[in-house]
């Protein structure tokens, strides 16, 4: 977009019904020049339809899990049924959250839809999204429920020996909750859905009957 096109677009955003002659007077250029710039803006996709309808911002929506990753790594061979010395770490995780953060780091505008508990872990996960530039206003914060977590135990060589996951909280993001977020999904350029979700979630998504065209991207691990 040229500097002049940017100027015209900003004026149109302030007044979508502004006349070309008014734009010409404000910018001290001819009306034919304004018409040419508007034609270019329309061809480039910044203006859509009559009445100078401004194209919406392009953004992605990620629907998926967010959980705290708890990782333990022993310093010697594991002895089952006993306490083992090792190192413990905790970090923000979840397939959906990781995808949303990666897209944001790549420069995309991202809105994240997930479910967290109203607890310290839930706040840490939301903070990690905010710090990465991921939108979280459409996340479901559920009182009296613990935030999802994933616990993994590794041997001294890093190989996974055992893992437990507590992901039942995501079932709170049911059909009613997703229907409330349908306007956001309808405006999205891309929707990425965590493919580790249950079959019941998939049926809900397709029953929403989203009106917009979008690229459905699936992730599984």
Short mmCIF file of C-alpha atoms in Angstrom, two decimals:
data_model
loop_
_atom_site.label_atom_id
_atom_site.label_comp_id
_atom_site.label_asym_id
_atom_site.label_seq_id
_atom_site.Cartn_x
_atom_site.Cartn_y
_atom_site.Cartn_z
CA UNK A 1 0.00 0.00 0.00
CA UNK A 2 1.36 3.41 -0.97
CA UNK A 3 1.50 6.36 1.41
CA UNK A 4 -1.31 8.12 -0.46
CA UNK A 5 -3.47 4.99 -0.37
CA UNK A 6 -2.85 4.75 3.36
CA UNK A 7 -4.00 8.36 3.81
CA UNK A 8 -7.19 7.71 1.85
CA UNK A 9 -7.92 4.49 3.72
CA UNK A 10 -7.57 6.21 7.10
CA UNK A 11 -10.00 8.95 6.03
CA UNK A 12 -12.48 6.36 4.78
CA UNK A 13 -12.28 4.51 8.10
CA UNK A 14 -13.31 7.73 9.84
CA UNK A 15 -16.19 8.28 7.42
CA UNK A 16 -17.09 5.27 5.20
CA UNK A 17 -19.60 7.44 3.25
CA UNK A 18 -17.15 10.24 2.45
CA UNK A 19 -17.40 11.58 -1.11
CA UNK A 20 -14.49 11.34 -3.52
CA UNK A 21 -14.64 15.10 -4.05
CA UNK A 22 -14.24 15.64 -0.30
CA UNK A 23 -11.26 13.32 -0.22
CA UNK A 24 -9.75 15.23 -3.13
CA UNK A 25 -10.16 18.57 -1.34
CA UNK A 26 -8.73 17.23 1.93
CA UNK A 27 -5.66 15.78 0.23
CA UNK A 28 -5.30 18.57 -2.36
CA UNK A 29 -5.39 16.17 -5.30
CA UNK A 30 -7.79 15.66 -8.19
CA UNK A 31 -10.97 13.62 -7.92
CA UNK A 32 -9.75 11.33 -10.71
CA UNK A 33 -6.60 10.65 -8.69
CA UNK A 34 -8.75 9.72 -5.68
CA UNK A 35 -10.82 7.37 -7.87
CA UNK A 36 -7.65 5.69 -9.09
CA UNK A 37 -6.36 5.16 -5.55
CA UNK A 38 -9.72 3.73 -4.44
CA UNK A 39 -9.68 1.35 -7.40
CA UNK A 40 -6.23 0.17 -6.33
CA UNK A 41 -7.36 -0.26 -2.70
CA UNK A 42 -10.33 -2.31 -3.89
CA UNK A 43 -8.14 -4.46 -6.12
CA UNK A 44 -5.74 -5.07 -3.22
CA UNK A 45 -8.60 -6.12 -0.95
CA UNK A 46 -8.49 -3.22 1.52
CA UNK A 47 -11.91 -1.99 0.42
CA UNK A 48 -14.78 -4.42 -0.20
CA UNK A 49 -18.07 -3.59 -1.89
CA UNK A 50 -19.93 -0.34 -2.29
CA UNK A 51 -20.04 2.40 0.32
CA UNK A 52 -16.33 1.90 1.03
CA UNK A 53 -16.85 -1.18 3.19
CA UNK A 54 -13.46 -1.72 4.84
CA UNK A 55 -12.16 -5.27 4.80
CA UNK A 56 -11.96 -6.74 8.31
CA UNK A 57 -8.61 -7.40 9.93
CA UNK A 58 -7.17 -10.81 9.14
CA UNK A 59 -6.73 -13.02 12.19
CA UNK A 60 -6.56 -16.65 13.24
CA UNK A 61 -8.58 -18.41 15.91
CA UNK A 62 -7.10 -21.38 17.75
CA UNK A 63 -9.40 -23.72 19.66
CA UNK A 64 -7.61 -26.17 21.92
CA UNK A 65 -6.15 -27.21 25.21
CA UNK A 66 -4.17 -25.13 27.69
CA UNK A 67 -2.49 -26.85 30.62
CA UNK A 68 0.45 -26.66 32.97
CA UNK A 69 3.26 -29.04 32.00
CA UNK A 70 4.89 -30.61 35.07
CA UNK A 71 8.09 -32.45 34.17
CA UNK A 72 10.30 -34.57 36.41
CA UNK A 73 13.66 -36.00 35.36
CA UNK A 74 15.55 -38.38 37.62
CA UNK A 75 19.30 -38.11 38.12
CA UNK A 76 19.71 -41.89 38.32
CA UNK A 77 17.86 -45.00 37.20
CA UNK A 78 14.24 -44.87 38.35
CA UNK A 79 13.18 -47.15 41.18
CA UNK A 80 9.47 -47.84 41.02
CA UNK A 81 7.51 -47.52 44.24
CA UNK A 82 10.12 -45.24 45.78
CA UNK A 83 11.10 -41.56 45.95
CA UNK A 84 13.73 -40.74 43.33
CA UNK A 85 16.10 -37.75 43.30
CA UNK A 86 15.75 -35.51 40.28
CA UNK A 87 14.82 -32.10 38.86
CA UNK A 88 11.25 -30.78 38.57
CA UNK A 89 10.02 -28.04 36.23
CA UNK A 90 6.66 -26.41 35.51
CA UNK A 91 5.79 -24.49 32.34
CA UNK A 92 2.83 -23.32 30.26
CA UNK A 93 1.72 -25.93 27.75
CA UNK A 94 -1.19 -27.43 25.88
CA UNK A 95 -1.40 -28.17 22.14
CA UNK A 96 -3.81 -25.32 21.39
CA UNK A 97 -1.93 -22.81 23.53
CA UNK A 98 1.40 -23.79 21.96
CA UNK A 99 0.00 -23.35 18.44
CA UNK A 100 -1.47 -19.94 19.33
CA UNK A 101 1.82 -18.75 20.83
CA UNK A 102 3.80 -19.96 17.80
CA UNK A 103 1.48 -18.15 15.39
CA UNK A 104 1.78 -14.95 17.43
CA UNK A 105 5.59 -15.18 17.42
CA UNK A 106 5.42 -15.49 13.62
CA UNK A 107 3.58 -12.16 13.48
CA UNK A 108 -0.03 -13.32 13.14
CA UNK A 109 -2.94 -11.84 15.04
CA UNK A 110 -4.36 -14.70 17.10
CA UNK A 111 -7.43 -15.22 19.27
CA UNK A 112 -7.38 -18.25 21.58
CA UNK A 113 -10.41 -20.23 22.79
CA UNK A 114 -9.75 -22.60 25.66
CA UNK A 115 -10.82 -23.31 29.25
CA UNK A 116 -8.86 -22.72 32.46
CA UNK A 117 -9.70 -22.86 36.13
CA UNK A 118 -9.96 -19.81 38.36
CA UNK A 119 -6.67 -20.61 40.09
CA UNK A 120 -2.98 -19.69 40.03
CA UNK A 121 -2.17 -22.11 37.20
CA UNK A 122 -5.00 -20.71 35.12
CA UNK A 123 -3.68 -17.19 35.64
CA UNK A 124 -0.16 -18.31 34.66
CA UNK A 125 -1.48 -19.77 31.41
CA UNK A 126 -3.43 -16.60 30.59
CA UNK A 127 -0.37 -14.48 31.43
CA UNK A 128 1.78 -16.58 29.10
CA UNK A 129 -0.69 -15.88 26.28
CA UNK A 130 -0.79 -12.15 27.04
CA UNK A 131 3.02 -12.00 27.06
CA UNK A 132 3.09 -13.68 23.62
CA UNK A 133 0.49 -11.28 22.18
CA UNK A 134 -2.31 -13.88 22.00
CA UNK A 135 -5.88 -12.68 22.56
CA UNK A 136 -7.54 -14.45 25.50
CA UNK A 137 -10.80 -12.56 26.02
CA UNK A 138 -12.75 -15.52 24.57
CA UNK A 139 -11.22 -18.09 26.94
CA UNK A 140 -13.56 -19.68 29.49
CA UNK A 141 -12.49 -19.20 33.11
CA UNK A 142 -14.32 -21.76 35.27
CA UNK A 143 -14.67 -21.23 39.05
CA UNK A 144 -14.24 -24.17 41.43
CA UNK A 145 -12.38 -26.26 38.83
CA UNK A 146 -8.68 -26.98 38.67
CA UNK A 147 -6.76 -25.92 35.58
CA UNK A 148 -5.72 -28.80 33.32
CA UNK A 149 -2.29 -30.31 33.90
CA UNK A 150 0.10 -32.82 32.36
CA UNK A 151 2.66 -34.69 34.47
CA UNK A 152 5.57 -36.55 32.87
CA UNK A 153 8.33 -38.56 34.51
CA UNK A 154 11.59 -39.11 32.62
CA UNK A 155 14.66 -41.21 33.25
CA UNK A 156 18.19 -39.77 33.42
CA UNK A 157 18.50 -40.14 29.64
CA UNK A 158 15.37 -38.03 29.10
CA UNK A 159 13.24 -40.93 27.91
CA UNK A 160 9.60 -40.77 29.03
CA UNK A 161 8.74 -43.41 31.59
CA UNK A 162 5.26 -42.39 32.74
CA UNK A 163 2.76 -39.60 32.17
CA UNK A 164 -0.61 -38.55 33.59
CA UNK A 165 -3.00 -35.96 32.23
CA UNK A 166 -5.97 -34.19 33.81
CA UNK A 167 -7.78 -32.55 30.88
CA UNK A 168 -11.44 -32.98 31.81
CA UNK A 169 -11.88 -29.23 32.32
CA UNK A 170 -12.00 -28.71 28.56
CA UNK A 171 -15.38 -30.45 28.50
CA UNK A 172 -16.76 -27.24 30.05
CA UNK A 173 -16.30 -25.58 26.65
CA UNK A 174 -19.57 -27.11 25.46
CA UNK A 175 -21.97 -26.33 22.62
CA UNK A 176 -23.55 -23.41 24.47
CA UNK A 177 -20.18 -21.82 25.21
CA UNK A 178 -18.95 -22.28 21.64
CA UNK A 179 -22.17 -20.85 20.20
CA UNK A 180 -21.48 -17.65 22.15
CA UNK A 181 -18.19 -17.41 20.27
CA UNK A 182 -19.64 -18.10 16.81
CA UNK A 183 -19.44 -14.40 15.74
CA UNK A 184 -15.68 -14.49 16.34
CA UNK A 185 -15.32 -17.75 14.40
CA UNK A 186 -17.33 -16.37 11.50
CA UNK A 187 -14.93 -13.43 11.12
CA UNK A 188 -11.75 -15.52 11.35
CA UNK A 189 -9.46 -15.93 8.37
CA UNK A 190 -8.09 -19.23 9.69
CA UNK A 191 -9.38 -21.57 12.38
CA UNK A 192 -6.97 -24.10 13.92
CA UNK A 193 -8.52 -26.86 16.00
CA UNK A 194 -6.59 -29.12 18.35
CA UNK A 195 -7.17 -32.61 16.92
CA UNK A 196 -6.56 -34.24 20.31
CA UNK A 197 -10.03 -33.13 21.41
CA UNK A 198 -12.84 -35.59 22.00
CA UNK A 199 -15.35 -36.68 19.37
CA UNK A 200 -18.08 -34.76 21.20
CA UNK A 201 -16.16 -31.53 20.64
CA UNK A 202 -15.84 -32.22 16.92
CA UNK A 203 -19.58 -32.75 16.54
CA UNK A 204 -20.19 -29.46 18.33
CA UNK A 205 -17.91 -27.52 16.00
CA UNK A 206 -19.62 -28.75 12.86
CA UNK A 207 -23.10 -28.15 14.32
CA UNK A 208 -22.24 -24.45 14.72
CA UNK A 209 -22.75 -24.07 10.94
CA UNK A 210 -20.22 -21.28 10.56
CA UNK A 211 -21.13 -18.95 7.73
CA UNK A 212 -17.68 -17.73 6.74
CA UNK A 213 -15.18 -19.56 4.60
CA UNK A 214 -12.09 -20.62 6.48
CA UNK A 215 -9.12 -22.96 6.40
CA UNK A 216 -9.54 -25.74 8.95
CA UNK A 217 -6.09 -26.75 10.17
CA UNK A 218 -5.74 -29.88 12.30
CA UNK A 219 -2.97 -30.69 14.75
CA UNK A 220 -2.38 -33.92 16.62
CA UNK A 221 0.51 -35.11 18.76
#
